[in-house]
GROMACS .gro file of C-alpha atoms in nm:
model
  249
    1MET     CA    1   0.008  -0.020   0.024
    2HIS     CA    2   0.143   0.374  -0.076
    3ASP     CA    3   0.151   0.650   0.158
    4LEU     CA    4  -0.045   0.882  -0.058
    5ASP     CA    5  -0.040   1.270  -0.001
    6HIS     CA    6  -0.403   1.366  -0.096
    7THR     CA    7  -0.231   1.707  -0.269
    8LEU     CA    8  -0.396   1.933  -0.496
    9ILE     CA    9  -0.220   1.966  -0.759
   10SER     CA   10  -0.289   2.239  -1.054
   11CYS     CA   11  -0.304   2.141  -1.464
   12PRO     CA   12  -0.574   2.204  -1.670
   13VAL     CA   13  -0.636   1.778  -1.728
   14GLN     CA   14  -0.998   1.706  -1.872
   15ARG     CA   15  -1.031   1.311  -1.862
   16LEU     CA   16  -0.987   1.090  -1.700
   17TYR     CA   17  -0.696   0.918  -1.711
   18LYS     CA   18  -0.447   0.560  -1.486
   19CYS     CA   19  -0.152   0.749  -1.358
   20ASP     CA   20   0.008   0.394  -1.172
   21VAL     CA   21  -0.131   0.050  -1.130
   22ASN     CA   22  -0.308   0.228  -0.754
   23HIS     CA   23  -0.363   0.561  -0.826
   24THR     CA   24  -0.566   0.716  -1.087
   25ALA     CA   25  -0.700   1.115  -1.121
   26PHE     CA   26  -1.008   1.307  -1.208
   27VAL     CA   27  -1.121   1.666  -1.185
   28SER     CA   28  -1.270   1.775  -0.884
   29GLU     CA   29  -1.572   2.026  -0.805
   30SER     CA   30  -1.249   2.328  -0.758
   31GLY     CA   31  -1.170   2.207  -1.169
   32ARG     CA   32  -0.848   2.104  -0.981
   33VAL     CA   33  -0.642   1.757  -1.084
   34GLN     CA   34  -0.753   1.554  -0.774
   35LEU     CA   35  -0.535   1.242  -0.697
   36ASP     CA   36  -0.735   0.959  -0.518
   37MET     CA   37  -0.602   0.576  -0.451
   38MET     CA   38  -0.858   0.278  -0.526
   39SER     CA   39  -0.781  -0.112  -0.714
   40HIS     CA   40  -0.726  -0.146  -1.081
   41GLY     CA   41  -1.006  -0.301  -1.148
   42GLU     CA   42  -1.187   0.069  -1.013
   43VAL     CA   43  -0.986   0.181  -1.275
   44VAL     CA   44  -1.113  -0.021  -1.535
   45MET     CA   45  -1.429  -0.005  -1.449
   46LYS     CA   46  -1.486   0.369  -1.505
   47GLN     CA   47  -1.220   0.466  -1.819
   48TYR     CA   48  -1.521   0.211  -1.987
   49PHE     CA   49  -1.758   0.386  -1.767
   50VAL     CA   50  -1.666   0.754  -1.937
   51ARG     CA   51  -1.649   0.593  -2.302
   52THR     CA   52  -1.972   0.440  -2.315
   53LEU     CA   53  -2.060   0.712  -2.129
   54LEU     CA   54  -1.867   0.903  -2.452
   55LEU     CA   55  -2.083   0.678  -2.690
   56VAL     CA   56  -2.413   0.756  -2.611
   57MET     CA   57  -2.368   1.092  -2.670
   58SER     CA   58  -2.191   1.016  -2.907
   59ILE     CA   59  -2.516   0.789  -3.059
   60LEU     CA   60  -2.773   1.122  -2.947
   61LEU     CA   61  -2.588   1.412  -3.155
   62MET     CA   62  -2.603   1.220  -3.446
   63GLY     CA   63  -2.992   1.213  -3.410
   64CYS     CA   64  -3.022   1.529  -3.361
   65GLY     CA   65  -3.139   1.735  -3.580
   66GLY     CA   66  -3.338   2.040  -3.842
   67GLY     CA   67  -3.624   1.909  -4.134
   68GLY     CA   68  -3.952   1.801  -4.016
   69ASN     CA   69  -4.106   1.630  -4.285
   70GLU     CA   70  -3.700   1.460  -4.348
   71ASN     CA   71  -3.612   1.119  -4.395
   72ALA     CA   72  -3.334   0.978  -4.192
   73SER     CA   73  -3.240   0.720  -4.462
   74THR     CA   74  -3.236   0.960  -4.747
   75GLY     CA   75  -3.258   1.319  -4.624
   76THR     CA   76  -3.506   1.404  -4.857
   77VAL     CA   77  -3.817   1.583  -4.699
   78ALA     CA   78  -4.131   1.447  -4.728
   79LEU     CA   79  -4.433   1.493  -5.071
   80ALA     CA   80  -4.777   1.560  -5.019
   81ILE     CA   81  -5.156   1.625  -5.137
   82SER     CA   82  -5.448   1.649  -4.972
   83GLY     CA   83  -5.802   1.902  -5.009
   84THR     CA   84  -6.182   1.821  -5.133
   85PRO     CA   85  -6.309   2.001  -5.375
   86THR     CA   86  -6.651   2.140  -5.378
   87PRO     CA   87  -6.854   1.832  -5.556
   88SER     CA   88  -7.137   2.091  -5.777
   89VAL     CA   89  -7.114   2.355  -5.851
   90ARG     CA   90  -7.452   2.557  -6.076
   91GLN     CA   91  -7.449   2.785  -6.358
   92GLY     CA   92  -7.387   3.112  -6.364
   93GLU     CA   93  -7.083   3.100  -6.012
   94ALA     CA   94  -6.756   3.048  -5.991
   95PHE     CA   95  -6.615   2.720  -5.837
   96GLN     CA   96  -6.268   2.761  -5.677
   97PHE     CA   97  -6.046   2.496  -5.522
   98THR     CA   98  -5.593   2.522  -5.406
   99PRO     CA   99  -5.468   2.181  -5.273
  100THR     CA  100  -5.345   2.191  -4.941
  101THR     CA  101  -4.960   2.024  -4.954
  102LEU     CA  102  -4.605   1.955  -4.795
  103GLY     CA  103  -4.264   2.032  -4.938
  104THR     CA  104  -4.073   2.245  -5.158
  105GLY     CA  105  -3.953   2.332  -5.545
  106LEU     CA  106  -4.255   2.198  -5.669
  107THR     CA  107  -4.462   2.179  -6.016
  108PHE     CA  108  -4.847   2.060  -6.058
  109SER     CA  109  -5.040   1.886  -6.384
  110ILE     CA  110  -5.372   1.769  -6.410
  111GLN     CA  111  -5.530   1.557  -6.509
  112ASN     CA  112  -5.971   1.477  -6.708
  113LYS     CA  113  -5.945   1.896  -6.645
  114PRO     CA  114  -6.304   2.034  -6.784
  115ASP     CA  115  -6.334   2.272  -7.051
  116TRP     CA  116  -6.479   2.530  -6.876
  117MET     CA  117  -6.236   2.517  -6.582
  118SER     CA  118  -5.917   2.694  -6.590
  119PHE     CA  119  -5.536   2.580  -6.423
  120ASP     CA  120  -5.221   2.732  -6.261
  121SER     CA  121  -4.900   2.429  -6.258
  122THR     CA  122  -4.739   2.636  -5.999
  123SER     CA  123  -4.982   2.672  -5.750
  124GLY     CA  124  -5.264   2.387  -5.812
  125GLN     CA  125  -5.523   2.639  -5.828
  126LEU     CA  126  -5.848   2.498  -6.080
  127SER     CA  127  -6.101   2.742  -6.095
  128GLY     CA  128  -6.284   2.854  -6.360
  129THR     CA  129  -6.756   2.963  -6.389
  130PRO     CA  130  -6.890   2.676  -6.661
  131THR     CA  131  -7.236   2.891  -6.846
  132SER     CA  132  -7.525   2.660  -6.988
  133ALA     CA  133  -7.369   2.497  -7.253
  134ASP     CA  134  -7.082   2.315  -6.938
  135VAL     CA  135  -7.382   2.143  -6.781
  136GLY     CA  136  -7.287   1.825  -6.650
  137VAL     CA  137  -7.069   1.597  -6.429
  138TYR     CA  138  -6.664   1.617  -6.463
  139THR     CA  139  -6.504   1.253  -6.359
  140ASP     CA  140  -6.179   1.113  -6.275
  141ILE     CA  141  -5.982   1.433  -6.208
  142ARG     CA  142  -5.667   1.423  -6.051
  143ILE     CA  143  -5.421   1.681  -5.940
  144SER     CA  144  -5.073   1.596  -5.901
  145VAL     CA  145  -4.794   1.780  -5.740
  146THR     CA  146  -4.364   1.654  -5.820
  147ASN     CA  147  -4.085   1.824  -5.652
  148GLY     CA  148  -3.847   1.710  -5.872
  149ASP     CA  149  -3.767   1.388  -5.688
  150THR     CA  150  -4.129   1.209  -5.656
  151THR     CA  151  -4.433   1.227  -5.716
  152ALA     CA  152  -4.799   1.240  -5.519
  153THR     CA  153  -5.166   1.208  -5.614
  154LEU     CA  154  -5.498   1.409  -5.539
  155GLY     CA  155  -5.814   1.201  -5.731
  156GLY     CA  156  -5.988   1.099  -5.913
  157PHE     CA  157  -6.301   1.373  -5.765
  158ILE     CA  158  -6.645   1.441  -5.930
  159ILE     CA  159  -6.761   1.802  -6.029
  160THR     CA  160  -7.095   1.865  -6.099
  161VAL     CA  161  -7.233   2.133  -6.281
  162LYS     CA  162  -7.572   2.223  -6.186
  163SER     CA  163  -7.857   2.337  -6.448
  164VAL     CA  164  -8.025   2.707  -6.294
  165SER     CA  165  -8.153   2.778  -6.674
  166VAL     CA  166  -8.470   2.683  -6.738
  167THR     CA  167  -8.613   2.764  -7.070
  168LEU     CA  168  -8.927   2.785  -7.116
  169ASN     CA  169  -9.137   2.770  -7.493
  170TRP     CA  170  -9.477   2.779  -7.618
  171THR     CA  171  -9.767   2.786  -7.853
  172ALA     CA  172  -9.964   3.109  -7.967
  173PRO     CA  173 -10.314   3.063  -7.981
  174THR     CA  174 -10.526   3.014  -8.264
  175ALA     CA  175 -10.865   3.064  -8.162
  176ARG     CA  176 -11.062   3.187  -7.914
  177THR     CA  177 -11.320   3.064  -7.580
  178ASP     CA  178 -11.618   3.037  -7.807
  179GLY     CA  179 -11.419   2.873  -8.081
  180THR     CA  180 -11.400   3.141  -8.275
  181VAL     CA  181 -11.095   3.191  -8.515
  182LEU     CA  182 -10.769   3.383  -8.424
  183ASN     CA  183 -10.531   3.579  -8.578
  184MET     CA  184 -10.181   3.657  -8.505
  185THR     CA  185 -10.259   3.961  -8.520
  186GLU     CA  186 -10.496   4.033  -8.269
  187ILE     CA  187 -10.263   3.886  -7.995
  188GLY     CA  188 -10.025   4.152  -7.807
  189GLY     CA  189  -9.794   3.862  -7.644
  190TYR     CA  190  -9.839   3.726  -7.395
  191LYS     CA  191  -9.720   3.680  -6.993
  192VAL     CA  192  -9.512   3.430  -6.814
  193TYR     CA  193  -9.565   3.353  -6.396
  194THR     CA  194  -9.340   3.113  -6.215
  195GLY     CA  195  -9.338   3.039  -5.833
  196PRO     CA  196  -9.388   2.778  -5.564
  197SER     CA  197  -9.671   2.611  -5.535
  198VAL     CA  198  -9.922   2.560  -5.893
  199THR     CA  199 -10.137   2.720  -5.659
  200ASP     CA  200  -9.901   3.051  -5.586
  201LEU     CA  201  -9.758   3.177  -5.902
  202THR     CA  202  -9.645   3.562  -6.023
  203LEU     CA  203  -9.610   3.755  -6.283
  204VAL     CA  204  -9.266   3.811  -6.368
  205ALA     CA  205  -9.206   3.898  -6.702
  206ASN     CA  206  -9.459   4.021  -7.052
  207VAL     CA  207  -9.384   3.947  -7.367
  208SER     CA  208  -9.479   4.206  -7.579
  209ASP     CA  209  -9.411   4.066  -7.937
  210PRO     CA  210  -9.675   3.785  -8.023
  211TYR     CA  211  -9.371   3.579  -8.221
  212THR     CA  212  -9.108   3.537  -7.921
  213MET     CA  213  -9.291   3.196  -7.778
  214LYS     CA  214  -8.977   3.185  -7.601
  215TYR     CA  215  -8.852   3.332  -7.221
  216GLU     CA  216  -8.520   3.187  -7.027
  217PHE     CA  217  -8.428   3.188  -6.659
  218ASN     CA  218  -8.123   3.247  -6.510
  219THR     CA  219  -8.131   3.282  -6.218
  220LEU     CA  220  -8.329   3.024  -6.002
  221GLY     CA  221  -8.178   2.886  -5.701
  222GLU     CA  222  -8.193   2.532  -5.633
  223GLY     CA  223  -8.528   2.313  -5.534
  224ILE     CA  224  -8.897   2.287  -5.768
  225HIS     CA  225  -8.977   2.591  -5.939
  226TYR     CA  226  -9.358   2.583  -6.113
  227PHE     CA  227  -9.445   2.840  -6.414
  228ALA     CA  228  -9.713   2.865  -6.664
  229VAL     CA  229  -9.789   3.112  -6.924
  230SER     CA  230 -10.135   3.322  -7.082
  231ALA     CA  231 -10.123   3.515  -7.411
  232TYR     CA  232 -10.375   3.853  -7.442
  233ASN     CA  233 -10.472   4.086  -7.702
  234THR     CA  234 -10.449   4.384  -7.910
  235SER     CA  235 -10.730   4.534  -7.630
  236GLY     CA  236 -10.509   4.385  -7.343
  237VAL     CA  237 -10.722   4.136  -7.256
  238GLU     CA  238 -10.615   3.823  -7.163
  239SER     CA  239 -10.622   3.485  -7.197
  240SER     CA  240 -10.715   3.177  -6.871
  241MET     CA  241 -10.298   3.041  -6.783
  242SER     CA  242 -10.177   2.740  -6.968
  243VAL     CA  243 -10.160   2.381  -6.777
  244VAL     CA  244  -9.903   2.468  -6.510
  245VAL     CA  245  -9.530   2.295  -6.539
  246SER     CA  246  -9.336   2.242  -6.282
  247LYS     CA  247  -8.907   2.216  -6.314
  248THR     CA  248  -8.628   2.025  -5.935
  249ILE     CA  249  -8.279   2.221  -6.030
   0.00000   0.00000   0.00000
């Protein structure tokens, strides 16, 4: 057994090291190296502990870092596209849809785009205002996005363009209620009625040309609409209404 004075030695040593077979040095709380006695087995165990601790710290440091949705194996950022467009739009109304995406440096493309729509390849926005000629169902519309390495696709979704246009057509009367012949020159025009029920009709238009025998509605809301037409002569005398017809929008 060696007699060793526990003298504090001022030197900048900052790691565990073996002084001789039975002694080792370590940094005290004061920041100076202090000698202490221990068995050889204790030295080995402490050295092993330090190596293990450094290894664990190294692993933890390797696992740190930013990137959000970065793929640990490839280093690439995740790519995603999502969103649910409005499934229907009425003619004359504006439609717009922009998908939600995850990623950077994105470029968009589309498949089966309706002709009445416009598409922005930088944002993926789909927009347009359909007319009466565009009424119908458009299926399997797909929007894709790529970052140059990976591609993601949304779809295929369906957009239905609903008609809000109703065109009434009628024929001019050819006889009076007493059965006598009615000439076209005696007809002054027509009155158009519409409403929410057969018994609740309101005058909405006066067609003053006897040779114009149609009228178009373009601003009707959703629901069941009822229509009827009457004729009046050049003296302003009005006939009874026609048979009531209906249209569901």
